[in-house]
PDB file of C-alpha atoms in Angstrom:
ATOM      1  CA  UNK A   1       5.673 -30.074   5.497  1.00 50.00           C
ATOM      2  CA  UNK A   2       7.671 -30.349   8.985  1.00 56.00           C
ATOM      3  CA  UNK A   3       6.263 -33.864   9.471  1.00 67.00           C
ATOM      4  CA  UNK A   4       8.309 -34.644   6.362  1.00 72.00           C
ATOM      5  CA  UNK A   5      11.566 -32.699   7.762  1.00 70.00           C
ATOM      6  CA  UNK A   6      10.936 -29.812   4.868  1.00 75.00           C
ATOM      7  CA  UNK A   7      11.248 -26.527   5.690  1.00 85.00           C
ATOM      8  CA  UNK A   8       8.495 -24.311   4.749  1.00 91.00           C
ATOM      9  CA  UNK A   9       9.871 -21.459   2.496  1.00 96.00           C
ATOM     10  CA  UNK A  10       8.885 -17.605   2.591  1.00 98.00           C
ATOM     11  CA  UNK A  11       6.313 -18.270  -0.511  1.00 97.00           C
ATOM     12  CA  UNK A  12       4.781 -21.255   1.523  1.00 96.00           C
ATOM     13  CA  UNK A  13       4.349 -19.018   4.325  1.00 98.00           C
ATOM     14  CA  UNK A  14       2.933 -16.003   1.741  1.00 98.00           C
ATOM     15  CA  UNK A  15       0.403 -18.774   0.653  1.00 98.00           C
ATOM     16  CA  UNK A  16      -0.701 -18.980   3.772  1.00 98.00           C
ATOM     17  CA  UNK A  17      -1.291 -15.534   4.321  1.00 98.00           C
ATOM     18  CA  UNK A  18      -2.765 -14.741   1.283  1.00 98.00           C
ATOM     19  CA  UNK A  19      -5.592 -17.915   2.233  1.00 98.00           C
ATOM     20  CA  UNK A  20      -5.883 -16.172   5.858  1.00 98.00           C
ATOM     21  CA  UNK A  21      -6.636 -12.482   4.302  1.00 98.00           C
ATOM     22  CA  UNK A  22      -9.336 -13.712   2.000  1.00 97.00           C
ATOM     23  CA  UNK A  23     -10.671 -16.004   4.999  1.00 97.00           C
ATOM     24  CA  UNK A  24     -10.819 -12.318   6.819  1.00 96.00           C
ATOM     25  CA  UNK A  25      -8.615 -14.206   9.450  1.00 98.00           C
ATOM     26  CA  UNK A  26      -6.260 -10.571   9.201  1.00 98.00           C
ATOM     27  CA  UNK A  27      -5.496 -11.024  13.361  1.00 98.00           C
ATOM     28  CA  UNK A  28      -4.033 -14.568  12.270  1.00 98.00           C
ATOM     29  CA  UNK A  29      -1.938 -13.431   9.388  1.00 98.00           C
ATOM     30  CA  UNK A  30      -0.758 -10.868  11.359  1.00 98.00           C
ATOM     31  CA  UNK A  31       0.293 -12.982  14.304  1.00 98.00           C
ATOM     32  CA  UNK A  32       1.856 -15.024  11.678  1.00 98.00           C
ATOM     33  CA  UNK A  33       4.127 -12.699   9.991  1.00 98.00           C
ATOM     34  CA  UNK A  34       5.317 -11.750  13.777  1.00 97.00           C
ATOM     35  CA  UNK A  35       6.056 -15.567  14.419  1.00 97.00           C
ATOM     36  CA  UNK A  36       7.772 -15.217  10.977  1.00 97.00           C
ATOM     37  CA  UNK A  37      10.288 -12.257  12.142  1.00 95.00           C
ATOM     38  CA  UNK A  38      10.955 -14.173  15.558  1.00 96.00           C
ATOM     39  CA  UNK A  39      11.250 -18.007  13.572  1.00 95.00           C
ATOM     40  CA  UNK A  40      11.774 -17.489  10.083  1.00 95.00           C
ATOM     41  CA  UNK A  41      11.520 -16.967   7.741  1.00 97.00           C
ATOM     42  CA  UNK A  42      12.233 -13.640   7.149  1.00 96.00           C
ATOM     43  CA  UNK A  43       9.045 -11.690   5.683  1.00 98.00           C
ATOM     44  CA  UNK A  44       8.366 -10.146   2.283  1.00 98.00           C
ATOM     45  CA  UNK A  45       7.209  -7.618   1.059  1.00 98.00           C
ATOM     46  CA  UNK A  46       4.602 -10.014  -0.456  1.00 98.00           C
ATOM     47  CA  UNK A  47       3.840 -10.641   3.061  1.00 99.00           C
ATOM     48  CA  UNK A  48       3.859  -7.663   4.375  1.00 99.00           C
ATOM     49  CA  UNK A  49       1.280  -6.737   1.456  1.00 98.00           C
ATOM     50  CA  UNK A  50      -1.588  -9.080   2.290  1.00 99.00           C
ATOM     51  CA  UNK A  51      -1.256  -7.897   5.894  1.00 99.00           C
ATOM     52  CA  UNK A  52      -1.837  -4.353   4.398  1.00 99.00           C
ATOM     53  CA  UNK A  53      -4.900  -5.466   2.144  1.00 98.00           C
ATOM     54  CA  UNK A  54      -6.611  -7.608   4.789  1.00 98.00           C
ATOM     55  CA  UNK A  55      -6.492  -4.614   7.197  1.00 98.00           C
ATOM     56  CA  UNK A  56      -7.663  -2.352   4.367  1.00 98.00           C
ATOM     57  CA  UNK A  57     -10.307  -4.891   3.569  1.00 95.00           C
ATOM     58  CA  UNK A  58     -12.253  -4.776   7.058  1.00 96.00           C
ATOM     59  CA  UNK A  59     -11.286  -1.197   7.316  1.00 95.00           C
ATOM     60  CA  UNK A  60      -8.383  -1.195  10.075  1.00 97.00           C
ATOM     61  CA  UNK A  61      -6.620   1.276   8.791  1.00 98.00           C
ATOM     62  CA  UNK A  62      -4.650   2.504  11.572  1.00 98.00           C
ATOM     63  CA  UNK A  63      -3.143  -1.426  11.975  1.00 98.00           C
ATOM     64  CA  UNK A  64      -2.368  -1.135   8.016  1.00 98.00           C
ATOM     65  CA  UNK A  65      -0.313   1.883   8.392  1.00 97.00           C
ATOM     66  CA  UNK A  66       1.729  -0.155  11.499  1.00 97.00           C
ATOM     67  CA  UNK A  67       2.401  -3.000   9.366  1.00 98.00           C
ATOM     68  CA  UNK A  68       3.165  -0.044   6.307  1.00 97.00           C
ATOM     69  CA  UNK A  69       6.083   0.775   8.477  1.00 95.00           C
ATOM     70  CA  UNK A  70       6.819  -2.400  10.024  1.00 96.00           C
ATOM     71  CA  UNK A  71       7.872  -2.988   6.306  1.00 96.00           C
ATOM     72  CA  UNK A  72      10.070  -0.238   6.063  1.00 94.00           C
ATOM     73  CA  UNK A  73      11.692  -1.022   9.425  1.00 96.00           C
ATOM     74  CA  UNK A  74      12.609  -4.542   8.549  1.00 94.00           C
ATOM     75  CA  UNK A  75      14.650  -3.641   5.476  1.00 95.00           C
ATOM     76  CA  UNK A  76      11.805  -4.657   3.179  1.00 96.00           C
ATOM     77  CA  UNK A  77      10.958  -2.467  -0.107  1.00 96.00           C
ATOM     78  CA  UNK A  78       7.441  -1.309  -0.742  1.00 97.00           C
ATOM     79  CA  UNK A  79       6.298  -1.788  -4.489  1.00 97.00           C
ATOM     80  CA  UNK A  80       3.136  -1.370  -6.831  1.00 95.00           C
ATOM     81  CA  UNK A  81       1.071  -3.695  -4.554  1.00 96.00           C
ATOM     82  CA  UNK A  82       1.841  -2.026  -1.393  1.00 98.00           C
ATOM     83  CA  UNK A  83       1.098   1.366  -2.673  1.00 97.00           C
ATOM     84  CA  UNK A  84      -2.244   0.346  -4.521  1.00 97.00           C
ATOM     85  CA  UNK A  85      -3.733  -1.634  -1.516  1.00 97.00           C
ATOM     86  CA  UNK A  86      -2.808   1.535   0.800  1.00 98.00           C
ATOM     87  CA  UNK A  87      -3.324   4.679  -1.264  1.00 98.00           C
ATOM     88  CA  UNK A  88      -7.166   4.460  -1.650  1.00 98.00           C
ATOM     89  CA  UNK A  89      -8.003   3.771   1.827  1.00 98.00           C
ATOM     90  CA  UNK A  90      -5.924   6.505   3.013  1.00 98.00           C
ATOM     91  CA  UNK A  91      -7.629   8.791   0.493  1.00 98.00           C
ATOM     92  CA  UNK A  92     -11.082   7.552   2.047  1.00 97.00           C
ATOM     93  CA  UNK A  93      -9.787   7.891   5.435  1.00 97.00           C
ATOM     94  CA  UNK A  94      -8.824  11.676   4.847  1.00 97.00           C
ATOM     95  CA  UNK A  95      -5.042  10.565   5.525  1.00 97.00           C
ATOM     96  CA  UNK A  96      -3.875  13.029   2.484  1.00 98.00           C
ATOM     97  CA  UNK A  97      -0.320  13.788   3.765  1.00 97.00           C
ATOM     98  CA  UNK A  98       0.411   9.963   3.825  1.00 96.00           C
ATOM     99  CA  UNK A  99      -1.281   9.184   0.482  1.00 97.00           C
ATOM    100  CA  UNK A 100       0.635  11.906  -1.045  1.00 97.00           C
ATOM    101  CA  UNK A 101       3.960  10.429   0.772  1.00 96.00           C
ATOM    102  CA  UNK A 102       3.163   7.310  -0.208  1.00 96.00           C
ATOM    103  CA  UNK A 103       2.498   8.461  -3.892  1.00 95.00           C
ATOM    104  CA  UNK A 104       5.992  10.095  -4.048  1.00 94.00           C
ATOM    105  CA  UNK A 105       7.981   7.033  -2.759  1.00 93.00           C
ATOM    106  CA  UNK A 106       6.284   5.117  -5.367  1.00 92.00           C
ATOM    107  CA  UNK A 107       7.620   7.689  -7.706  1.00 92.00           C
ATOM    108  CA  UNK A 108      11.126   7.761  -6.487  1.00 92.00           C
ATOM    109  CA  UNK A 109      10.834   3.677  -6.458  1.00 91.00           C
ATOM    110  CA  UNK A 110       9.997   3.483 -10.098  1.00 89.00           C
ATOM    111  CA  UNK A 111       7.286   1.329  -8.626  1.00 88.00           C
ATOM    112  CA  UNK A 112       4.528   3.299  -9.955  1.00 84.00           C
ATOM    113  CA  UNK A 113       0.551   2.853  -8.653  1.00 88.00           C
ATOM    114  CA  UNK A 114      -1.680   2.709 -11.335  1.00 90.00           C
ATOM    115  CA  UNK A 115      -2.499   6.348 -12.228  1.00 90.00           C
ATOM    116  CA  UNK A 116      -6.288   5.745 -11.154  1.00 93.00           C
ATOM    117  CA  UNK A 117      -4.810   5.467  -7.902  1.00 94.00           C
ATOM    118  CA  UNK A 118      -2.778   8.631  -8.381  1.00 94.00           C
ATOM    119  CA  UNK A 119      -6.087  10.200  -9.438  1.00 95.00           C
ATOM    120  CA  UNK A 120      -7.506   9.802  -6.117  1.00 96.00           C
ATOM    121  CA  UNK A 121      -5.125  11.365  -3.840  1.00 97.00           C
ATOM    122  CA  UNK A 122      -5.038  14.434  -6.893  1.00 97.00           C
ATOM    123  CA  UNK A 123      -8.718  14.497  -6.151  1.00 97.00           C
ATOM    124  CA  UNK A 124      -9.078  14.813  -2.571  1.00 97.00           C
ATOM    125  CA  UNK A 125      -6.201  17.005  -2.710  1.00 98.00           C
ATOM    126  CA  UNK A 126      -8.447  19.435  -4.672  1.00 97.00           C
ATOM    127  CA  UNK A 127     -11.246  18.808  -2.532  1.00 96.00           C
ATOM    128  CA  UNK A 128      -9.413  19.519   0.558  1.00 96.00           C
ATOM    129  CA  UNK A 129      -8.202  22.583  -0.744  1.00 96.00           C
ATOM    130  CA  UNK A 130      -4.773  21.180  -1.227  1.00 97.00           C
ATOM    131  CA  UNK A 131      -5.009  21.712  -4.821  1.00 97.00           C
ATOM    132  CA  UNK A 132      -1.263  23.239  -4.871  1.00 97.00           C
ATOM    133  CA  UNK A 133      -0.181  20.007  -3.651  1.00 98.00           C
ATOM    134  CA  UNK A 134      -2.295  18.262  -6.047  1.00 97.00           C
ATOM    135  CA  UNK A 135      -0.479  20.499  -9.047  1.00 96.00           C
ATOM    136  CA  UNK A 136       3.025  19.447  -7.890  1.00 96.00           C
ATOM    137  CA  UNK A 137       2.012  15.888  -8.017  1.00 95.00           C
ATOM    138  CA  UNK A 138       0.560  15.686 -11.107  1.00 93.00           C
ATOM    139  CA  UNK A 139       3.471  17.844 -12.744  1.00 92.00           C
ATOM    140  CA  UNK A 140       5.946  15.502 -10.518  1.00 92.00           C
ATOM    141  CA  UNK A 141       3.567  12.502 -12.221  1.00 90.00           C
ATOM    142  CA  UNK A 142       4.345  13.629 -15.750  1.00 87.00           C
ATOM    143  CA  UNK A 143       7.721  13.794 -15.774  1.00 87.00           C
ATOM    144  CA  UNK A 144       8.043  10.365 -14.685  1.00 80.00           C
ATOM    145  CA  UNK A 145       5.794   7.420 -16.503  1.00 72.00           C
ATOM    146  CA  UNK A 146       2.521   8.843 -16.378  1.00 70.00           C
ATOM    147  CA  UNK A 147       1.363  10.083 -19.838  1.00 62.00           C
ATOM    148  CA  UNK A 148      -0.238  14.023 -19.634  1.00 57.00           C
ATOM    149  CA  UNK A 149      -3.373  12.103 -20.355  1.00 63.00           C
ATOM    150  CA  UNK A 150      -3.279   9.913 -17.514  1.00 78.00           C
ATOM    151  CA  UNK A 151      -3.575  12.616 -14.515  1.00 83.00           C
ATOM    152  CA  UNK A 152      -6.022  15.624 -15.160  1.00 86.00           C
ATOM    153  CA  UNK A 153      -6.767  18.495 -12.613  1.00 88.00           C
ATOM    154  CA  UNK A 154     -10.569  18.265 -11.907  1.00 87.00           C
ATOM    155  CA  UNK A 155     -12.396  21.645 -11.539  1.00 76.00           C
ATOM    156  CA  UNK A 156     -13.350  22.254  -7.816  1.00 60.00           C
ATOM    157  CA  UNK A 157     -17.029  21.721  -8.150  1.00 52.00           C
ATOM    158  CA  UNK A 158     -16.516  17.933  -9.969  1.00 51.00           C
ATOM    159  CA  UNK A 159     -14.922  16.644  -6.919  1.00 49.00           C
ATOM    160  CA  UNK A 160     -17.286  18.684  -3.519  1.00 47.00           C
TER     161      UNK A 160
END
């Protein structure tokens, strides 16, 4: 595109992230949303996302929770897609007090995770003995979009 004196645009740029996630070239995407921040132009949300899911993906958690608030910091919102690449793979990592963070931002957003993903954090809530916690979201759940259907307490024993 530069050989042709256009300007590559952020959505060009969150192509090319997107292509370098599934490649499971995360490093590179990563390097190139930094060159984005210094060059332009300015990031996305979109591209902070597919940072988030390619470090997800090979299980570099720690990096997706950098680039998590690395999205914050630079003034960008976190929606739906943030939340649902991020919530399970805190919830697998044992990270409870960020999934739970994480699942009232989404709340307070109106950017609501699919409640399957809402499930998950109530259910390793309960099986961390957090199941207090996991009461106040699902109450805090219902009386914003999620049905009373959608989020059920499990018993203790269906989640050990």
């Amino acid at each position: 595109m530069r050989e042709r004196n256009v300007e590559p645009d952020v959505k060009s740029f969150n192509a090319k992230l997107r292509g370098l996630v599934l490649e499971k070239r995360t490093e590179e995407a990563a390097e190139l949303v930094d060159q984005m921040m210094r060059d332009g132009p300015k990031p996305d949300t979109s591209s902070f996302n597919a940072v988030i899911r390619g470090h997800c993906k090979i299980g570099n958690l720690e990096a997706a929770k950098t680039v998590y608030l690395d999205l914050v910091k630079n003034g960008c919102a976190p929606n739906k897609g943030t939340f649902e690449a991020l919530i399970p793979h805190l919830c697998e990592a044992g990270d409870f007090d960020l999934a739970l963070r994480c699942c009232y931002d989404s709340m307070s957003r109106k950017c609501f995770a699919d409640a399957a993903v809402l499930q998950k954090v109530v259910d390793g809530l309960v099986a961390a003995s957090r199941a207090e916690e996991a009461e106040k979201l699902v109450e805090r759940a219902r009386t914003n979009k999620y049905s009373k259907k959608s989020l059920k307490m499990p018993n203790k024993q269906s989640v050990s």
